[in-house]
Tab-separated table of C-alpha atoms in Angstrom:
chain	number	residue	atom	x	y	z
O	21	UNK	CA	102.437	130.067	125.859
O	22	UNK	CA	105.280	131.659	123.876
O	23	UNK	CA	108.852	130.713	124.761
O	24	UNK	CA	112.101	132.191	123.457
O	25	UNK	CA	115.221	130.015	123.658
O	26	UNK	CA	118.585	131.734	123.298
O	27	UNK	CA	121.505	129.535	122.252
O	28	UNK	CA	119.593	126.295	122.673
O	29	UNK	CA	121.577	124.042	120.354
O	30	UNK	CA	123.789	122.233	122.911
O	31	UNK	CA	123.513	119.119	125.100
O	32	UNK	CA	120.542	120.513	127.045
O	33	UNK	CA	118.967	122.951	124.618
O	34	UNK	CA	118.222	120.512	121.813
O	35	UNK	CA	116.416	118.177	124.198
O	36	UNK	CA	114.487	121.052	125.777
O	37	UNK	CA	113.311	122.238	122.369
O	38	UNK	CA	112.038	118.718	121.616
O	39	UNK	CA	110.186	118.629	124.947
O	40	UNK	CA	108.603	122.039	124.303
O	41	UNK	CA	107.505	120.840	120.867
O	42	UNK	CA	105.953	117.662	122.317
O	43	UNK	CA	104.031	119.836	124.772
O	44	UNK	CA	102.762	122.030	121.907
O	45	UNK	CA	104.510	125.134	123.220
O	46	UNK	CA	105.028	127.882	120.663
O	47	UNK	CA	108.807	128.176	120.653
O	48	UNK	CA	111.264	130.520	118.952
O	49	UNK	CA	114.955	129.553	118.945
O	50	UNK	CA	117.852	131.793	117.975
O	51	UNK	CA	120.623	130.134	115.985
O	52	UNK	CA	123.706	131.497	114.258
O	53	UNK	CA	123.203	128.989	111.442
O	54	UNK	CA	120.147	128.586	109.235
O	55	UNK	CA	117.829	125.817	110.476
O	56	UNK	CA	114.492	124.550	109.222
O	57	UNK	CA	111.460	125.503	111.299
O	58	UNK	CA	108.658	123.062	112.168
O	59	UNK	CA	104.993	123.481	113.059
O	60	UNK	CA	105.553	124.953	116.542
O	61	UNK	CA	109.340	125.546	116.542
O	62	UNK	CA	110.513	128.611	114.680
O	63	UNK	CA	114.262	129.163	114.212
O	64	UNK	CA	115.452	132.700	113.617
O	65	UNK	CA	118.962	133.194	112.330
O	66	UNK	CA	121.115	135.663	114.216
O	67	UNK	CA	123.818	136.100	116.807
O	68	UNK	CA	122.274	136.282	120.283
O	69	UNK	CA	125.408	138.114	121.476
O	70	UNK	CA	124.545	140.953	119.106
O	71	UNK	CA	122.630	143.504	121.177
O	72	UNK	CA	120.853	145.008	118.149
O	73	UNK	CA	119.632	141.560	117.078
O	74	UNK	CA	118.422	140.793	120.611
O	75	UNK	CA	116.586	144.118	120.878
O	76	UNK	CA	114.690	143.231	117.704
O	77	UNK	CA	113.719	139.814	119.089
O	78	UNK	CA	112.646	141.386	122.385
O	79	UNK	CA	110.287	143.847	120.725
O	80	UNK	CA	107.525	141.389	121.566
O	81	UNK	CA	106.597	140.066	124.989
O	82	UNK	CA	107.497	136.483	125.910
O	83	UNK	CA	105.932	134.226	128.528
O	84	UNK	CA	109.360	132.755	129.161
O	85	UNK	CA	112.906	133.390	127.947
O	86	UNK	CA	115.382	130.532	128.471
O	87	UNK	CA	118.954	131.730	128.148
O	88	UNK	CA	121.727	129.215	127.399
O	89	UNK	CA	124.196	131.888	126.260
O	90	UNK	CA	127.608	132.459	127.841
O	91	UNK	CA	128.294	136.153	128.503
O	92	UNK	CA	131.054	138.222	129.964
O	93	UNK	CA	129.795	139.914	133.111
O	94	UNK	CA	129.840	143.360	131.493
O	95	UNK	CA	127.911	142.094	128.464
O	96	UNK	CA	125.284	140.465	130.690
O	97	UNK	CA	124.905	143.628	132.742
O	98	UNK	CA	124.049	145.734	129.705
O	99	UNK	CA	121.231	143.467	128.546
O	100	UNK	CA	119.730	141.758	131.604
O	101	UNK	CA	117.058	144.427	132.093
O	102	UNK	CA	115.900	143.818	128.498
O	103	UNK	CA	115.316	140.133	129.242
O	104	UNK	CA	113.483	140.855	132.498
O	105	UNK	CA	111.248	143.531	130.969
O	106	UNK	CA	110.399	141.466	127.886
O	107	UNK	CA	109.302	138.310	129.723
O	108	UNK	CA	107.027	137.027	132.450
O	109	UNK	CA	109.845	134.652	133.420
O	110	UNK	CA	113.545	134.783	132.572
O	111	UNK	CA	115.357	131.451	133.091
O	112	UNK	CA	119.099	132.024	133.401
O	113	UNK	CA	121.372	129.022	132.848
O	114	UNK	CA	124.133	129.389	135.405
O	115	UNK	CA	126.352	126.480	136.462
O	116	UNK	CA	126.991	124.280	139.481
O	117	UNK	CA	130.626	125.185	138.962
O	118	UNK	CA	129.853	128.300	141.033
O	119	UNK	CA	129.958	126.156	144.199
O	120	UNK	CA	133.025	125.957	146.415
O	121	UNK	CA	134.333	122.612	147.611
O	122	UNK	CA	132.056	120.876	150.084
O	123	UNK	CA	132.327	117.789	152.293
O	124	UNK	CA	128.531	117.562	152.395
O	125	UNK	CA	126.084	117.077	149.515
O	126	UNK	CA	125.682	120.474	147.861
O	127	UNK	CA	122.445	122.416	148.337
O	128	UNK	CA	121.452	125.635	146.571
O	129	UNK	CA	122.594	127.729	149.556
O	130	UNK	CA	126.044	126.108	149.726
O	131	UNK	CA	128.988	128.503	149.580
O	132	UNK	CA	130.112	129.791	146.201
O	133	UNK	CA	133.705	130.244	145.085
O	134	UNK	CA	133.069	133.938	144.457
O	135	UNK	CA	132.103	134.438	148.098
O	136	UNK	CA	134.803	132.486	149.918
O	137	UNK	CA	137.836	132.046	147.655
O	138	UNK	CA	141.051	133.633	148.942
O	139	UNK	CA	142.840	133.258	145.594
O	140	UNK	CA	143.300	136.873	144.473
O	141	UNK	CA	144.672	135.900	141.073
O	142	UNK	CA	141.617	133.711	140.437
O	143	UNK	CA	139.173	136.358	141.712
O	144	UNK	CA	140.715	138.939	139.374
O	145	UNK	CA	139.517	136.908	136.375
O	146	UNK	CA	136.078	136.515	134.810
O	147	UNK	CA	136.534	132.732	134.715
O	148	UNK	CA	133.348	130.773	134.007
O	149	UNK	CA	132.564	129.875	137.648
O	150	UNK	CA	133.059	133.494	138.710
O	151	UNK	CA	131.265	135.133	135.787
O	152	UNK	CA	128.199	132.946	136.318
O	153	UNK	CA	128.160	133.788	140.048
O	154	UNK	CA	128.520	137.519	139.327
O	155	UNK	CA	125.689	137.327	136.815
O	156	UNK	CA	123.527	135.552	139.389
O	157	UNK	CA	124.183	138.487	141.720
O	158	UNK	CA	123.197	140.975	139.018
O	159	UNK	CA	119.860	139.171	138.686
O	160	UNK	CA	119.324	139.022	142.446
O	161	UNK	CA	120.059	142.749	142.764
O	162	UNK	CA	118.076	143.775	139.680
O	163	UNK	CA	114.935	144.851	141.532
O	164	UNK	CA	112.958	142.264	139.561
O	165	UNK	CA	111.646	138.935	140.782
O	166	UNK	CA	110.603	137.281	137.504
O	167	UNK	CA	113.832	135.310	137.144
O	168	UNK	CA	114.767	131.714	137.852
O	169	UNK	CA	118.393	130.573	138.074
O	170	UNK	CA	119.224	127.027	136.963
O	171	UNK	CA	122.579	125.485	137.862
O	172	UNK	CA	123.207	122.352	135.798
O	173	UNK	CA	126.423	120.448	136.289
O	174	UNK	CA	128.209	118.195	133.785
O	175	UNK	CA	125.732	117.070	131.147
O	176	UNK	CA	126.266	114.432	128.508
O	177	UNK	CA	124.410	113.757	125.291
O	178	UNK	CA	124.698	111.919	122.014
O	179	UNK	CA	127.318	114.414	120.844
O	180	UNK	CA	128.918	115.535	124.098
O	181	UNK	CA	130.912	112.980	126.056
O	182	UNK	CA	133.243	114.468	128.663
O	183	UNK	CA	136.000	112.845	130.684
O	184	UNK	CA	136.984	115.082	133.589
O	185	UNK	CA	137.975	118.397	131.999
O	186	UNK	CA	138.296	116.803	128.550
O	187	UNK	CA	135.866	117.066	125.663
O	188	UNK	CA	135.479	114.087	123.329
O	189	UNK	CA	137.958	115.656	120.873
O	190	UNK	CA	140.648	115.371	123.545
O	191	UNK	CA	140.198	111.725	124.536
O	192	UNK	CA	137.654	109.813	122.431
O	193	UNK	CA	139.251	110.824	119.129
O	194	UNK	CA	142.523	109.257	120.280
O	195	UNK	CA	140.801	106.049	121.359
O	196	UNK	CA	139.074	105.647	117.993
O	197	UNK	CA	142.389	106.198	116.215
O	198	UNK	CA	144.029	103.450	118.268
O	199	UNK	CA	146.105	105.805	120.400
O	200	UNK	CA	146.351	105.959	124.184
O	201	UNK	CA	143.885	108.051	126.196
O	202	UNK	CA	145.797	110.468	128.440
O	203	UNK	CA	144.012	111.506	131.637
O	204	UNK	CA	144.710	112.996	135.089
O	205	UNK	CA	145.521	110.715	138.022
O	206	UNK	CA	144.283	113.418	140.419
O	207	UNK	CA	140.881	113.857	138.742
O	208	UNK	CA	140.445	110.112	138.222
O	209	UNK	CA	139.810	109.472	141.928
O	210	UNK	CA	137.347	112.347	142.466
O	211	UNK	CA	133.587	111.865	142.699
O	212	UNK	CA	131.423	113.574	140.131
O	213	UNK	CA	127.795	113.807	139.060
O	214	UNK	CA	126.992	113.598	135.363
O	215	UNK	CA	123.453	113.952	134.021
O	216	UNK	CA	121.855	113.163	130.673
O	217	UNK	CA	120.952	116.389	128.848
O	218	UNK	CA	117.383	115.197	128.285
O	219	UNK	CA	116.887	114.777	132.039
O	220	UNK	CA	118.214	118.262	132.814
O	221	UNK	CA	115.792	119.548	130.187
O	222	UNK	CA	112.918	117.795	131.958
O	223	UNK	CA	113.902	119.692	135.082
O	224	UNK	CA	113.975	122.999	133.203
O	225	UNK	CA	110.583	122.243	131.659
O	226	UNK	CA	109.146	121.709	135.150
O	227	UNK	CA	109.949	125.280	136.233
O	228	UNK	CA	108.796	127.041	133.039
O	229	UNK	CA	105.657	129.128	133.651
O	230	UNK	CA	105.811	128.015	137.285
O	231	UNK	CA	105.170	130.944	139.640
O	232	UNK	CA	106.666	128.997	142.565
O	233	UNK	CA	110.023	129.056	140.755
O	234	UNK	CA	110.231	132.859	140.441
O	235	UNK	CA	113.121	134.381	142.360
O	236	UNK	CA	114.503	130.898	143.085
O	237	UNK	CA	117.682	128.945	142.341
O	238	UNK	CA	117.785	125.238	141.442
O	239	UNK	CA	120.526	122.850	140.549
O	240	UNK	CA	119.300	120.065	138.288
O	241	UNK	CA	121.406	116.912	138.417
O	242	UNK	CA	121.146	113.177	138.770
O	243	UNK	CA	121.026	111.934	142.360
O	244	UNK	CA	123.877	109.407	141.990
O	245	UNK	CA	127.573	110.247	141.960
O	246	UNK	CA	130.523	108.261	140.618
O	247	UNK	CA	134.301	108.523	140.509
O	248	UNK	CA	135.837	109.535	137.200
O	249	UNK	CA	137.516	106.147	137.210
O	250	UNK	CA	134.041	104.568	137.117
O	251	UNK	CA	133.014	106.920	134.269
O	252	UNK	CA	136.163	105.991	132.351
O	253	UNK	CA	135.367	102.299	132.831
O	254	UNK	CA	131.891	102.795	131.321
O	255	UNK	CA	133.489	104.441	128.295
O	256	UNK	CA	136.150	101.732	127.950
O	257	UNK	CA	133.558	98.937	128.182
O	258	UNK	CA	131.508	100.568	125.405
O	259	UNK	CA	134.559	101.171	123.232
O	260	UNK	CA	135.787	97.612	123.701
O	261	UNK	CA	132.441	96.287	122.448
O	262	UNK	CA	132.661	98.613	119.435
O	263	UNK	CA	136.361	98.279	118.549
O	264	UNK	CA	136.932	94.672	119.504
O	265	UNK	CA	139.754	95.629	121.852
O	266	UNK	CA	140.074	97.726	125.005
O	267	UNK	CA	141.645	101.160	124.465
O	268	UNK	CA	144.767	101.930	126.462
O	269	UNK	CA	144.970	104.815	128.897
O	270	UNK	CA	147.638	106.451	131.042
O	271	UNK	CA	147.276	108.733	134.053
O	272	UNK	CA	149.445	111.830	134.442
O	273	UNK	CA	150.212	114.007	137.444
O	274	UNK	CA	148.801	117.546	137.523
O	275	UNK	CA	151.904	119.334	136.216
O	276	UNK	CA	152.159	117.149	133.113
O	277	UNK	CA	148.387	117.170	132.535
O	278	UNK	CA	148.148	120.974	132.598
O	279	UNK	CA	150.972	121.239	130.057
O	280	UNK	CA	148.630	120.197	127.284
O	281	UNK	CA	145.311	121.007	128.986
O	282	UNK	CA	145.750	124.640	130.056
O	283	UNK	CA	142.504	124.879	132.037
O	284	UNK	CA	144.009	125.513	135.452
O	285	UNK	CA	140.997	127.027	137.172
O	286	UNK	CA	138.470	124.551	135.753
O	287	UNK	CA	140.689	121.744	137.052
O	288	UNK	CA	141.710	123.224	140.418
O	289	UNK	CA	138.368	124.798	141.298
O	290	UNK	CA	136.004	122.202	139.945
O	291	UNK	CA	137.277	118.858	138.682
O	292	UNK	CA	139.550	118.562	141.737
O	293	UNK	CA	136.442	118.803	143.935
O	294	UNK	CA	134.183	115.836	144.618
O	295	UNK	CA	130.762	116.938	143.399
O	296	UNK	CA	127.759	115.315	145.126
O	297	UNK	CA	124.374	117.079	145.131
O	298	UNK	CA	121.289	117.183	147.326
O	299	UNK	CA	118.483	117.478	144.753
O	300	UNK	CA	115.490	117.775	147.089
O	301	UNK	CA	114.626	121.326	145.957
O	302	UNK	CA	114.118	120.578	142.256
O	303	UNK	CA	112.463	117.281	143.214
O	304	UNK	CA	109.390	119.331	144.175
O	305	UNK	CA	108.728	119.604	140.451
O	306	UNK	CA	110.492	116.681	138.768
O	307	UNK	CA	111.333	113.218	140.090
O	308	UNK	CA	114.996	112.614	139.382
O	309	UNK	CA	114.557	108.948	140.337
O	310	UNK	CA	113.403	108.661	136.713
O	311	UNK	CA	116.647	110.164	135.341
O	312	UNK	CA	118.895	107.845	133.334
O	313	UNK	CA	121.402	105.864	135.378
O	314	UNK	CA	124.868	106.829	134.218
O	315	UNK	CA	125.909	103.279	133.376
O	316	UNK	CA	122.938	103.094	130.982
O	317	UNK	CA	122.615	106.691	129.748
O	318	UNK	CA	126.306	107.292	129.112
O	319	UNK	CA	126.726	103.939	127.372
O	320	UNK	CA	123.697	104.599	125.141
O	321	UNK	CA	124.948	108.063	124.191
O	322	UNK	CA	128.370	106.641	123.326
O	323	UNK	CA	126.765	103.936	121.169
O	324	UNK	CA	124.650	106.564	119.404
O	325	UNK	CA	127.672	108.799	118.775
O	326	UNK	CA	129.685	105.894	117.371
O	327	UNK	CA	127.067	105.278	114.670
O	328	UNK	CA	128.295	108.438	112.945
O	329	UNK	CA	131.245	109.909	114.860
O	330	UNK	CA	131.865	113.574	114.117
O	331	UNK	CA	134.454	115.679	115.914
O	332	UNK	CA	135.066	119.408	116.175
O	333	UNK	CA	138.561	120.787	115.542
O	334	UNK	CA	141.435	118.797	117.028
O	335	UNK	CA	144.178	120.674	118.890
O	336	UNK	CA	147.301	119.247	117.261
O	337	UNK	CA	149.630	121.007	119.670
O	338	UNK	CA	147.999	119.108	122.537
O	339	UNK	CA	147.975	115.884	120.531
O	340	UNK	CA	151.706	116.234	119.906
O	341	UNK	CA	152.375	116.622	123.636
O	342	UNK	CA	150.256	113.574	124.429
O	343	UNK	CA	151.950	111.522	121.706
O	344	UNK	CA	155.335	112.615	123.052
O	345	UNK	CA	154.411	111.480	126.562
O	346	UNK	CA	153.177	108.039	125.497
O	347	UNK	CA	155.711	107.626	122.639
O	348	UNK	CA	153.065	107.369	119.926
O	349	UNK	CA	152.730	108.961	116.493
O	350	UNK	CA	149.878	110.542	114.564
O	351	UNK	CA	149.975	109.899	110.787
O	352	UNK	CA	150.410	113.228	109.008
O	353	UNK	CA	147.489	112.495	106.676
O	354	UNK	CA	145.209	112.900	109.722
O	355	UNK	CA	146.323	116.506	110.148
O	356	UNK	CA	144.847	119.149	107.868
O	357	UNK	CA	147.124	121.866	106.511
O	358	UNK	CA	150.900	122.303	106.242
O	359	UNK	CA	151.008	124.691	109.192
O	360	UNK	CA	149.298	122.264	111.554
O	361	UNK	CA	151.507	119.418	110.325
O	362	UNK	CA	154.644	121.473	111.010
O	363	UNK	CA	153.404	122.482	114.468
O	364	UNK	CA	152.737	118.844	115.322
O	365	UNK	CA	156.141	117.678	114.062
O	366	UNK	CA	158.115	120.359	115.916
O	367	UNK	CA	156.349	119.758	119.253
O	368	UNK	CA	156.293	115.971	118.948
O	369	UNK	CA	159.904	115.402	117.898
O	370	UNK	CA	161.929	118.391	119.168
């Protein structure tokens, strides 16, 4: 079996590639950076958003294409037929963010935001939840049936540790520097479902080359849900063991929170919803009783990250607003570049 993985270097993709390798599947992975190939994993360097590059890769036929890329709807529309024609199965990574709010555990046929939202301003955008839903519709209306749609929800891994709408750079960095974590009081009380990336990858593996999965949609999540307050407590317990003291945190109301975290639609149309899932459909192929319990999996991933903590770019404008709110200060030697230092100083102190 030959499998092509597009953009598979994130929380799910890296684990899936390892699983494919363990199962001796011949796998080709596109990557924008140069990576070393192994016996049955071949990395090819190129930008999977580049249509000419993709056309070259799709010159050969694939048993399965697994697509982790994020497209605009127009970009997806111009290439989807290439994926469907070049593969026996095209696995499209959508998102459980497509779902509208629900008082019942979510099933794959639950209402989507795209279908029932009355917010005209929101619907006029190509926001992530809407673009993924529109791209699902393009697949469903393509005239092909060799696709499978996967809707993961929030996934964590050894290098991705989210808190509500915040990436680790927006909360964990502060904690490790001895500053106060700033979070949303509204999100803190909501129920969520977070799943270890390896476990989501097991679910994806179970539908690869599976004829029963063609033309079907699956969300792949853990079966247990928790409040964000419980997730925060798991993080704080792990950090206390590592630092020798418990990091401080404060909770802000929505208006103040969105001042430095301008992700209005992600917050209002996802993190403000309680997300609980009925996973019986994917359980035909993978037993999610074996998935990591969040209190174990999340703690282990945090411990692993703390062995060699590396962060992406820090938004110093946001950090200045947080410092201003909690009356704290970031040493200027933490901030790279005169321009960023000046931006921080102006926002923090004026």
